[in-house]
mmCIF file of N, CA and C and ligand atoms in Angstrom:
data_model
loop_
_atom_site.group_PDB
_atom_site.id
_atom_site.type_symbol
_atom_site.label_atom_id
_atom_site.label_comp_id
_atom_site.label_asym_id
_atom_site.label_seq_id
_atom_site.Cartn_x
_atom_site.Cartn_y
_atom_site.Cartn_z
ATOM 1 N N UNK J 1 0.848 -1.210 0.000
ATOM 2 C CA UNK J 1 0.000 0.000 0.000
ATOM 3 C C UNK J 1 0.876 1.249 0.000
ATOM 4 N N UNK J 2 0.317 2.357 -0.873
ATOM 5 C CA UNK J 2 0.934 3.597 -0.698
ATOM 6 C C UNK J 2 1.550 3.866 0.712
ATOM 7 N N UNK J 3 2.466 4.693 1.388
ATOM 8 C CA UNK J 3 2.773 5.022 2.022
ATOM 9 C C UNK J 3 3.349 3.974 2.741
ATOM 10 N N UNK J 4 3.335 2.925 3.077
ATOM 11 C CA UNK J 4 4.007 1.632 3.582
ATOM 12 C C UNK J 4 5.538 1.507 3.784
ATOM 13 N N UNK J 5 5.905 1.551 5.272
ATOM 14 C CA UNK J 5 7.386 1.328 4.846
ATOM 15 C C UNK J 5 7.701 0.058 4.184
ATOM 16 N N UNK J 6 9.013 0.119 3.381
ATOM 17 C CA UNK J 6 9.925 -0.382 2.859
ATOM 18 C C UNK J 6 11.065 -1.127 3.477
ATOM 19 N N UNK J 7 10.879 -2.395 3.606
ATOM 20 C CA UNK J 7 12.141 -3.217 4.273
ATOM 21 C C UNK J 7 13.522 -2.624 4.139
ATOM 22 N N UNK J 8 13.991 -2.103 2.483
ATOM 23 C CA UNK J 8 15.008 -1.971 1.879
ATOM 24 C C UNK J 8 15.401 -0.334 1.933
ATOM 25 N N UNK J 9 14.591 0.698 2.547
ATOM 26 C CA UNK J 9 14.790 1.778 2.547
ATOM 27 C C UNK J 9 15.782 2.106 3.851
ATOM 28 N N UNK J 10 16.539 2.650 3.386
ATOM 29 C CA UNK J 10 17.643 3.079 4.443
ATOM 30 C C UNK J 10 16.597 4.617 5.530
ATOM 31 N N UNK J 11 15.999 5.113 4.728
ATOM 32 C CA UNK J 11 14.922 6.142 5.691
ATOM 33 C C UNK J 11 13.688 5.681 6.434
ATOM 34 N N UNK J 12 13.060 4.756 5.696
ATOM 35 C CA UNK J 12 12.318 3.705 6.812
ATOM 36 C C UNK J 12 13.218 3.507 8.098
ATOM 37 N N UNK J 13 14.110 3.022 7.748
ATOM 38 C CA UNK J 13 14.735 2.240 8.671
ATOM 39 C C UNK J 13 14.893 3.578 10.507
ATOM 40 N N UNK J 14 15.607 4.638 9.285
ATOM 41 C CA UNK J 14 15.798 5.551 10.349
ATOM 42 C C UNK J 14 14.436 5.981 11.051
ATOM 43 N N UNK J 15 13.885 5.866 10.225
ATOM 44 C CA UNK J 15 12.305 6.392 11.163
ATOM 45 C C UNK J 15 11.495 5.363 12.198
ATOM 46 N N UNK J 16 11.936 3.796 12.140
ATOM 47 C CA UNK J 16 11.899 2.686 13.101
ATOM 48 C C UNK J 16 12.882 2.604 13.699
ATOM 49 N N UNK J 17 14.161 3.724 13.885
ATOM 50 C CA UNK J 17 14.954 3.765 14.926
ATOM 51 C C UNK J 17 15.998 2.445 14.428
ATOM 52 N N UNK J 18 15.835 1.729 13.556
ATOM 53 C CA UNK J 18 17.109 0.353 13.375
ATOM 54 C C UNK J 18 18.186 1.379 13.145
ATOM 55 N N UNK J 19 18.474 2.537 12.513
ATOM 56 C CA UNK J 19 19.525 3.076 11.990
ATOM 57 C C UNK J 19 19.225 4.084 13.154
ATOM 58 N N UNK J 20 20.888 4.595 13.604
ATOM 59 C CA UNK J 20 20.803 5.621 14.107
ATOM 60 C C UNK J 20 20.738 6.992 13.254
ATOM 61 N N UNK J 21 20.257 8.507 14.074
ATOM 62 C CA UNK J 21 20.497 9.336 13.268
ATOM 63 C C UNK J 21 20.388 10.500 14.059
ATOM 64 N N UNK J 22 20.774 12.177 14.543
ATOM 65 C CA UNK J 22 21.074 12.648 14.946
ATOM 66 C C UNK J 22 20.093 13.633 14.538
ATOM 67 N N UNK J 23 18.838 13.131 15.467
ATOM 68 C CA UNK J 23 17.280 14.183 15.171
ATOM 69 C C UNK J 23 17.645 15.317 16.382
ATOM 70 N N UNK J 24 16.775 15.954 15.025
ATOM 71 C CA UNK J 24 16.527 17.711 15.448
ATOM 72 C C UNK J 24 15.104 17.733 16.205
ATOM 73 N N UNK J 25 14.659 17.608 14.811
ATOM 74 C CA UNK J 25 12.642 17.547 15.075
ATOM 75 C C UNK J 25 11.852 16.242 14.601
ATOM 76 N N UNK J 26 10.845 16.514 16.112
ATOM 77 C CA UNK J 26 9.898 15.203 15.212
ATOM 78 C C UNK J 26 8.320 15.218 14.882
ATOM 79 N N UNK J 27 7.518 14.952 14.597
ATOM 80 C CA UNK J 27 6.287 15.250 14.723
ATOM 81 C C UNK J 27 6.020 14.214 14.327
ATOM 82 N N UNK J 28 4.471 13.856 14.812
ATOM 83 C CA UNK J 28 3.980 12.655 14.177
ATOM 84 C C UNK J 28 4.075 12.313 13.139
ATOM 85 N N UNK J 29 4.123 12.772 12.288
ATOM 86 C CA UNK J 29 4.032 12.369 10.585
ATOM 87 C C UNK J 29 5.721 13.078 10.046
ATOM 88 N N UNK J 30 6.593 13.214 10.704
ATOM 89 C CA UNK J 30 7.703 13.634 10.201
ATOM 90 C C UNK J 30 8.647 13.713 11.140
ATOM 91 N N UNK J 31 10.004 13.776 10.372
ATOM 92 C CA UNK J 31 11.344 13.652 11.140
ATOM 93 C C UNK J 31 12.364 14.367 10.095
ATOM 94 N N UNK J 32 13.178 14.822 10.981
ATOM 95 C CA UNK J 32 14.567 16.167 10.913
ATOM 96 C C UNK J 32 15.615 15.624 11.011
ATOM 97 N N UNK J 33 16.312 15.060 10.424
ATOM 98 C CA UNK J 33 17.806 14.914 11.224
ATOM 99 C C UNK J 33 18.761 15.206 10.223
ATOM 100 N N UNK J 34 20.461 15.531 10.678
ATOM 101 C CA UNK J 34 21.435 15.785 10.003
ATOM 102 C C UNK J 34 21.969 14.720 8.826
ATOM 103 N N UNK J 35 22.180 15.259 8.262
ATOM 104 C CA UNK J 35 22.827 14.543 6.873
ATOM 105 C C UNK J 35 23.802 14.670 7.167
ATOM 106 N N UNK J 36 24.313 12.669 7.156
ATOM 107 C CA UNK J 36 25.599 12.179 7.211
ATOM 108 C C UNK J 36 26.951 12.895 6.667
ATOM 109 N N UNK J 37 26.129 13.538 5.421
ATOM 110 C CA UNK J 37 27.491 13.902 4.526
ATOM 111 C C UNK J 37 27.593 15.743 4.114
ATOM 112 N N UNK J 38 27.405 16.489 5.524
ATOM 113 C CA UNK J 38 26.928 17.669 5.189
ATOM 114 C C UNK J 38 27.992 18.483 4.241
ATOM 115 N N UNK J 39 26.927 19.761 3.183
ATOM 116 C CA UNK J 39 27.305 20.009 2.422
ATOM 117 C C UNK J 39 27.539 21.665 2.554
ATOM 118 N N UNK J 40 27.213 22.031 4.104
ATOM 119 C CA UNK J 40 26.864 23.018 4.503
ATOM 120 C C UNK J 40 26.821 23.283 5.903
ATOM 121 N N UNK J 41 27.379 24.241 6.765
ATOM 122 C CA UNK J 41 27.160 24.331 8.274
ATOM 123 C C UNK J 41 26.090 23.654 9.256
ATOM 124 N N UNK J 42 24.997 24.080 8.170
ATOM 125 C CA UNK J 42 23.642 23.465 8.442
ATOM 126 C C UNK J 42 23.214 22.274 7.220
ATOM 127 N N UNK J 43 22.886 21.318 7.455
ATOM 128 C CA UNK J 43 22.420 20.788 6.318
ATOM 129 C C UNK J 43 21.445 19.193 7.312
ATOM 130 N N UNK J 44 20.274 19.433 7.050
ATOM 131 C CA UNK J 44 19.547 18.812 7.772
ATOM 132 C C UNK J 44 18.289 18.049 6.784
ATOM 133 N N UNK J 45 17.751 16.902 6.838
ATOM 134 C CA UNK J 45 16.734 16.450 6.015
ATOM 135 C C UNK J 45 15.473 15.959 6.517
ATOM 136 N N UNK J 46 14.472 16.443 5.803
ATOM 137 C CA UNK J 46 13.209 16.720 6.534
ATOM 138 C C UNK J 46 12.587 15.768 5.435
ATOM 139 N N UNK J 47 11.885 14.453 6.553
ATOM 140 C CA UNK J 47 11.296 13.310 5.838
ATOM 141 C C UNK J 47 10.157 12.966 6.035
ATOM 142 N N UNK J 48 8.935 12.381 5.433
ATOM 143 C CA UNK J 48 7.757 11.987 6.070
ATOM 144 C C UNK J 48 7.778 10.614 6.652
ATOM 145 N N UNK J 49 7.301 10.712 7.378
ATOM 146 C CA UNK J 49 7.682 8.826 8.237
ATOM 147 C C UNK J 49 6.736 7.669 7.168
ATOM 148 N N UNK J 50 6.019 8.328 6.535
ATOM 149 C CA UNK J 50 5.517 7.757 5.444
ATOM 150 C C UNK J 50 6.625 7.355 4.062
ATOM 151 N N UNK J 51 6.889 6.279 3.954
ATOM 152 C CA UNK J 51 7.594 6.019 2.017
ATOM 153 C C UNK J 51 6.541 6.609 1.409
ATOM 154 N N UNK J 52 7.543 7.203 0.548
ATOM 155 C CA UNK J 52 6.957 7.662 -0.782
ATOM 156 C C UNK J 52 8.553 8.221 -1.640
ATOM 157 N N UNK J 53 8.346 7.557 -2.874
ATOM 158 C CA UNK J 53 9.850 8.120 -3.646
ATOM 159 C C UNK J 53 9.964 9.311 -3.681
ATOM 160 N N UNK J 54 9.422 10.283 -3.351
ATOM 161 C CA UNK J 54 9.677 11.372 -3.771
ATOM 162 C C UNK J 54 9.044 12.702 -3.597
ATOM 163 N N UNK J 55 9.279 13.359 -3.712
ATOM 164 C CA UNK J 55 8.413 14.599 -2.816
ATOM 165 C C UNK J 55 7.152 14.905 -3.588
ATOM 166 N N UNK J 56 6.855 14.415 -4.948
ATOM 167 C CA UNK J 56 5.846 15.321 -5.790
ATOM 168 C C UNK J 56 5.150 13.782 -5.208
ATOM 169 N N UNK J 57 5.397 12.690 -4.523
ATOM 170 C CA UNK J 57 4.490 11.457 -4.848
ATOM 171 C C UNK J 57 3.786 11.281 -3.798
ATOM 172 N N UNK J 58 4.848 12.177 -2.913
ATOM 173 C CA UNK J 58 3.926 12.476 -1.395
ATOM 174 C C UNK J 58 2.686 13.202 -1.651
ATOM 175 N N UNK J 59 2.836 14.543 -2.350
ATOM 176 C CA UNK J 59 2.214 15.543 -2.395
ATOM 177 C C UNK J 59 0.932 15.271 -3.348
ATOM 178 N N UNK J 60 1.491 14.380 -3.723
ATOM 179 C CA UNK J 60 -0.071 13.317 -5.170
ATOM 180 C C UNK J 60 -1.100 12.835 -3.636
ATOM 181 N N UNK J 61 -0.536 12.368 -2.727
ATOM 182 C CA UNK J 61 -1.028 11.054 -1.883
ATOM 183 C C UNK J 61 -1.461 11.858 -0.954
ATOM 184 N N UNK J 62 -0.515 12.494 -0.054
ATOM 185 C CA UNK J 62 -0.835 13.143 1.316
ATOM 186 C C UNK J 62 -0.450 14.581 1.279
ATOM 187 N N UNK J 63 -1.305 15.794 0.336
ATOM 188 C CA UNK J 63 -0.864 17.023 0.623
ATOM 189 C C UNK J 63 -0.489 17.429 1.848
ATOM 190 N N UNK J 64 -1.099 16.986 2.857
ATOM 191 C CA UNK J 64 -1.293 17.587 3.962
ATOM 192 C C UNK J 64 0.105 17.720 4.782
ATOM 193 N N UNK J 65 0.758 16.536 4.642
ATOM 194 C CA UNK J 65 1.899 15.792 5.405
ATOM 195 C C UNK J 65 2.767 16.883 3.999
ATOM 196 N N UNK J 66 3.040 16.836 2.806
ATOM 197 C CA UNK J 66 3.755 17.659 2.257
ATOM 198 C C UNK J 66 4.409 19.075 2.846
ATOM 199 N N UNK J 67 2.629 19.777 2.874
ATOM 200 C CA UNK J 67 3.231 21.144 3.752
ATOM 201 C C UNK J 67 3.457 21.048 4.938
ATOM 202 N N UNK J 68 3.760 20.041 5.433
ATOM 203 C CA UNK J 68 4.211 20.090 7.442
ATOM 204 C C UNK J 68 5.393 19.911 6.719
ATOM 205 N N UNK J 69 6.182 18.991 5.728
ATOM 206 C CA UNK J 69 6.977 18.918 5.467
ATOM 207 C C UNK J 69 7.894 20.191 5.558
ATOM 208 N N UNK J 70 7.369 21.228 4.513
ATOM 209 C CA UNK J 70 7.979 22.379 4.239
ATOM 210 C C UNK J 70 7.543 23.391 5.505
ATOM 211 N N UNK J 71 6.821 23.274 6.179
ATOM 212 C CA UNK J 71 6.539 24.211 7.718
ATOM 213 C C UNK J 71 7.633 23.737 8.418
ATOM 214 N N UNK J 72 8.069 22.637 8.600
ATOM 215 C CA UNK J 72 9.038 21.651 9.327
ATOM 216 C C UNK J 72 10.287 22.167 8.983
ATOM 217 N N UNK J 73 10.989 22.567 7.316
ATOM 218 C CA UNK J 73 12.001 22.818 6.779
ATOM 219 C C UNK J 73 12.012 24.162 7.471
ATOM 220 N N UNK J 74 11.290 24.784 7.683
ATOM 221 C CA UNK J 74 11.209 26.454 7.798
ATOM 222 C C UNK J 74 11.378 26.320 9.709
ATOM 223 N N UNK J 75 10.765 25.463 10.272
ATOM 224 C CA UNK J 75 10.920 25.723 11.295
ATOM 225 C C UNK J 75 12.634 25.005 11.879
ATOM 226 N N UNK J 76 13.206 24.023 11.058
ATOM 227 C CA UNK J 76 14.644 23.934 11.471
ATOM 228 C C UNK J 76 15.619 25.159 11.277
ATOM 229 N N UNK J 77 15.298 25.801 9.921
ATOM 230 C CA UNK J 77 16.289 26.745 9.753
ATOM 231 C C UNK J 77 15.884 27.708 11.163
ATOM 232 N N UNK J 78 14.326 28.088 11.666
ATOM 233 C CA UNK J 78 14.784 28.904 12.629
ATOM 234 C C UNK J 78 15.452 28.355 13.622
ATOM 235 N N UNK J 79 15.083 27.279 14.189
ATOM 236 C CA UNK J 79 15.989 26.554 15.542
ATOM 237 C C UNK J 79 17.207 27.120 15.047
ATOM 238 N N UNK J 80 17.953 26.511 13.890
ATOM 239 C CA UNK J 80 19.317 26.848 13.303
ATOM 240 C C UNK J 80 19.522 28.102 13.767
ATOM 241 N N UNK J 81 18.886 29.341 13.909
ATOM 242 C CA UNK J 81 18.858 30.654 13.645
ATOM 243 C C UNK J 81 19.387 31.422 12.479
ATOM 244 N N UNK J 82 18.680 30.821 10.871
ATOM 245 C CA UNK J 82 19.162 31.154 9.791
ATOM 246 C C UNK J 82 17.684 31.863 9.438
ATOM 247 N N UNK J 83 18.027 33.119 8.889
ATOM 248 C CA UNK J 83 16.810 33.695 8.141
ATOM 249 C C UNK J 83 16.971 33.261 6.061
ATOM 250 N N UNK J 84 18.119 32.299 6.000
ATOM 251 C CA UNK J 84 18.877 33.033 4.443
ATOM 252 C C UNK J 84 18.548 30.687 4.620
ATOM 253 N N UNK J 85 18.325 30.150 3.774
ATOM 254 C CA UNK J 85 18.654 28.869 3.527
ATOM 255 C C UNK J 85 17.949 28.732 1.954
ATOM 256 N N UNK J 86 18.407 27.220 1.884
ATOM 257 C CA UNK J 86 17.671 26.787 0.476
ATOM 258 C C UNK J 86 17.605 25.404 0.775
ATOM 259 N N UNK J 87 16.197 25.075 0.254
ATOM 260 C CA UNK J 87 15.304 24.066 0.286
ATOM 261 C C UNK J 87 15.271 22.886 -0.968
ATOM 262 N N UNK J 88 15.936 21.637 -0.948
ATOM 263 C CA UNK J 88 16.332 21.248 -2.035
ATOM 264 C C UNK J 88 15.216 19.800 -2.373
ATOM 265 N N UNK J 89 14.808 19.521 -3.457
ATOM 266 C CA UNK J 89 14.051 18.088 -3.170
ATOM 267 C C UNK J 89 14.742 17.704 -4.856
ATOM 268 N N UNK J 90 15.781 16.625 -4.815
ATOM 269 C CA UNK J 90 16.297 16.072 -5.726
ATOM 270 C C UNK J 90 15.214 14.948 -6.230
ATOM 271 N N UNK J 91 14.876 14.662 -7.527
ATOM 272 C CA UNK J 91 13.970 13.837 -7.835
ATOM 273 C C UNK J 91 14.684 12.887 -9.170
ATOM 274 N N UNK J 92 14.553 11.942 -8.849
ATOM 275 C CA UNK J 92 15.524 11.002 -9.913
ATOM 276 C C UNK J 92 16.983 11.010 -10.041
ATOM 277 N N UNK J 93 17.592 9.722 -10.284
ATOM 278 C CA UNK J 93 19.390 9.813 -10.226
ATOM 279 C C UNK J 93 19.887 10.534 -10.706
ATOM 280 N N UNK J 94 19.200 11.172 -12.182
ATOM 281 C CA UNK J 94 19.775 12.171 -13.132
ATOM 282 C C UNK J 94 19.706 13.227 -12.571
ATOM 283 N N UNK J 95 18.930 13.325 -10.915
ATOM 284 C CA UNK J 95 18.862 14.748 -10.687
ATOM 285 C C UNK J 95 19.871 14.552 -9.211
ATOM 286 N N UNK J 96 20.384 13.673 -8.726
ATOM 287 C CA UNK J 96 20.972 13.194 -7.831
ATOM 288 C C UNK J 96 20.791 12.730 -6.573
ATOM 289 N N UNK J 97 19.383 12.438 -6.921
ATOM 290 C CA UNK J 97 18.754 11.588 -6.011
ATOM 291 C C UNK J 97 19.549 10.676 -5.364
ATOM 292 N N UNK J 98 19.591 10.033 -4.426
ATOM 293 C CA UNK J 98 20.026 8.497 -3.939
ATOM 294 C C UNK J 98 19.315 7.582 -2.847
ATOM 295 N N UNK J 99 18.819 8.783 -2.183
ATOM 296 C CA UNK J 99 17.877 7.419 -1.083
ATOM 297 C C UNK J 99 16.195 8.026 -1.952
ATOM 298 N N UNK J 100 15.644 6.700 -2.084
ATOM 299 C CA UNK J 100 14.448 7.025 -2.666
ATOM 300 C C UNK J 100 13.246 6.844 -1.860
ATOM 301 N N UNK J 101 13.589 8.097 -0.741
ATOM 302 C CA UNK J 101 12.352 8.185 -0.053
ATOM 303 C C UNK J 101 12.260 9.361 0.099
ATOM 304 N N UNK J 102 10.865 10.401 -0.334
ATOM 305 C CA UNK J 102 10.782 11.679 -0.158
ATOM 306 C C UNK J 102 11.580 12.344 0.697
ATOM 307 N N UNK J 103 12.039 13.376 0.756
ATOM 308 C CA UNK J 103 12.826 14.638 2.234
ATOM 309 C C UNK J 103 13.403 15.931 1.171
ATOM 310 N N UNK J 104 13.167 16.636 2.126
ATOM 311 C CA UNK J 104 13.861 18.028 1.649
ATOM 312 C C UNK J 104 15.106 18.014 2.237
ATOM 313 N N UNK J 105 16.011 18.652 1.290
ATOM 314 C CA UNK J 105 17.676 18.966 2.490
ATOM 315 C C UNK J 105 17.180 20.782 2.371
ATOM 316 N N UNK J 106 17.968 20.938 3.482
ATOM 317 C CA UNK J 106 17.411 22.378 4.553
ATOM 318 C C UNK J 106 18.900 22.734 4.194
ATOM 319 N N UNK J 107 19.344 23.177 3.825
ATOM 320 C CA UNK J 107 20.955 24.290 3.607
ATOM 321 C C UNK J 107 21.248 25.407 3.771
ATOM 322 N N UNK J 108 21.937 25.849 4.904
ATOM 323 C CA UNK J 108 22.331 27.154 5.224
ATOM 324 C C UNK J 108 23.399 27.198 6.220
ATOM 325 N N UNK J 109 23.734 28.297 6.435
ATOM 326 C CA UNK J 109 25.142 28.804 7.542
ATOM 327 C C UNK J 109 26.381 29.309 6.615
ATOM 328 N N UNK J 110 25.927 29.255 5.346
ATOM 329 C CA UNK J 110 27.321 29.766 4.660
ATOM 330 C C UNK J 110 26.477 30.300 3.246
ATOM 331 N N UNK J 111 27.240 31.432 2.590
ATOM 332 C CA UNK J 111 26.796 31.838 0.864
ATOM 333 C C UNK J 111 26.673 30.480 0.407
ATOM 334 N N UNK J 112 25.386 30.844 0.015
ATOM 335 C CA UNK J 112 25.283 29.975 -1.086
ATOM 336 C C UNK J 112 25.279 30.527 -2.357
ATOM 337 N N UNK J 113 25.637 29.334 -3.330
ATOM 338 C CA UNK J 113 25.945 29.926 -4.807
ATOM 339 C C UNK J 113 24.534 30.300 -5.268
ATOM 340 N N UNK J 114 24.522 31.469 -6.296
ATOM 341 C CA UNK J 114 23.322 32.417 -6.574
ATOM 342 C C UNK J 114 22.888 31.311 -7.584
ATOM 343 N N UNK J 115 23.395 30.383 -8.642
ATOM 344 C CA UNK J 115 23.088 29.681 -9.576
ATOM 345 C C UNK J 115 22.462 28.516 -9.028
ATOM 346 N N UNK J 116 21.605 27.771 -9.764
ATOM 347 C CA UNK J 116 20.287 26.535 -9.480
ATOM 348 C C UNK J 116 21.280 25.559 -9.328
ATOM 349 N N UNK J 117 22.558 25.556 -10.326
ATOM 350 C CA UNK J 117 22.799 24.044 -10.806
ATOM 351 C C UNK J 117 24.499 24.483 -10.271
HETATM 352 P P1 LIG T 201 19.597 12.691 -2.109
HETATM 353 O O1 LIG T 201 20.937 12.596 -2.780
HETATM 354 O O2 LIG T 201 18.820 13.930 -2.420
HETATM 355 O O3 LIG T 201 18.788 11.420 -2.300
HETATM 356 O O4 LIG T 201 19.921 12.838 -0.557
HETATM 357 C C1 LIG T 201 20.197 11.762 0.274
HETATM 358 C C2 LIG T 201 21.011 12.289 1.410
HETATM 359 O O5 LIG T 201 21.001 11.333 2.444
HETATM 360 C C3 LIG T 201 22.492 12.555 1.058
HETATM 361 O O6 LIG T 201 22.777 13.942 1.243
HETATM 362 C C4 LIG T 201 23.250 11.668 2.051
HETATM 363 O O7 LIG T 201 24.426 12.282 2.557
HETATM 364 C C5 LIG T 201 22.220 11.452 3.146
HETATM 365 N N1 LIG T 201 22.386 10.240 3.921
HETATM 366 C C6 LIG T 201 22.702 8.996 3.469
HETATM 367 N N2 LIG T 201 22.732 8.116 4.494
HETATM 368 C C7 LIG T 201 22.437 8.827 5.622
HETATM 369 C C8 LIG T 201 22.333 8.487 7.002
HETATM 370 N N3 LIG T 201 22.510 7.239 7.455
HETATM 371 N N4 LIG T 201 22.025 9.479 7.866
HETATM 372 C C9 LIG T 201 21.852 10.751 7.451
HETATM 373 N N5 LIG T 201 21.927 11.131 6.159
HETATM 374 C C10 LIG T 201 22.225 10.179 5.257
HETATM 375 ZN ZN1 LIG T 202 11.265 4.696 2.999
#
């Protein structure tokens, strides 16, 4: 069924606690924590405890849980105390996707480059 975790998802996993991970925020329907491989002072990923590949597949299924998603992104950067971040949702390998379970990465604490790509 839609939304169902995934045996094989490395973000399931973190959201049943088998994987550790170094949470910020949680809410019922979502979770915050730092990215292993930060790319940025701040760099934090905001997931629905629900699978779904991808952020537009959430937003097909469960609008609702989408925008807590992005209320959620907005409310780490303030904890962070950043007014300046960028909000990233990679969709497919060609776009550099790699774990294929919806999340936003939250990026800030340093210039970021003015260009998309
Ligand atoms: P994406 O490339 O958009 O799919 O983003 C996946 C992100 O997950 C990458 O930035 C990875 O560094 C991050 N990541 C992978 N494994 C872990 C982990 N165990 N804990 C936290 N972040 C992770
Ligand atoms: Zn998953």
């Amino acid at each position: 069924m839609a939304g169902e975790p995934q045996s094989d998802c490395l973000f399931c996993k973190i959201v049943a606690g088998e994987i550790p991970a170094t949470v910020v925020r949680k809410t019922e329907r979502t979770l915050a924590f730092r990215d292993i491989n930060p790319q940025a002072p701040t760099h934090v990923l905001v997931i629905p405890h629900a699978h779904y590949p991808n952020a537009a597949a959430l937003a097909e299924a469960e609008p609702e849980v989408a925008g807590e998603l992005l209320a959620e992104a907005g409310r780490v950067a303030a904890d962070e105390g950043l007014s300046d971040y960028r909000l990233i949702f990679n969709t497919g390998a060609g776009a550099g996707q790699t774990v294929f379970h919806a999340h936003v990465h939250v990026l800030g604490g340093r210039q970021l480059h003015e260009g998309l790509v």
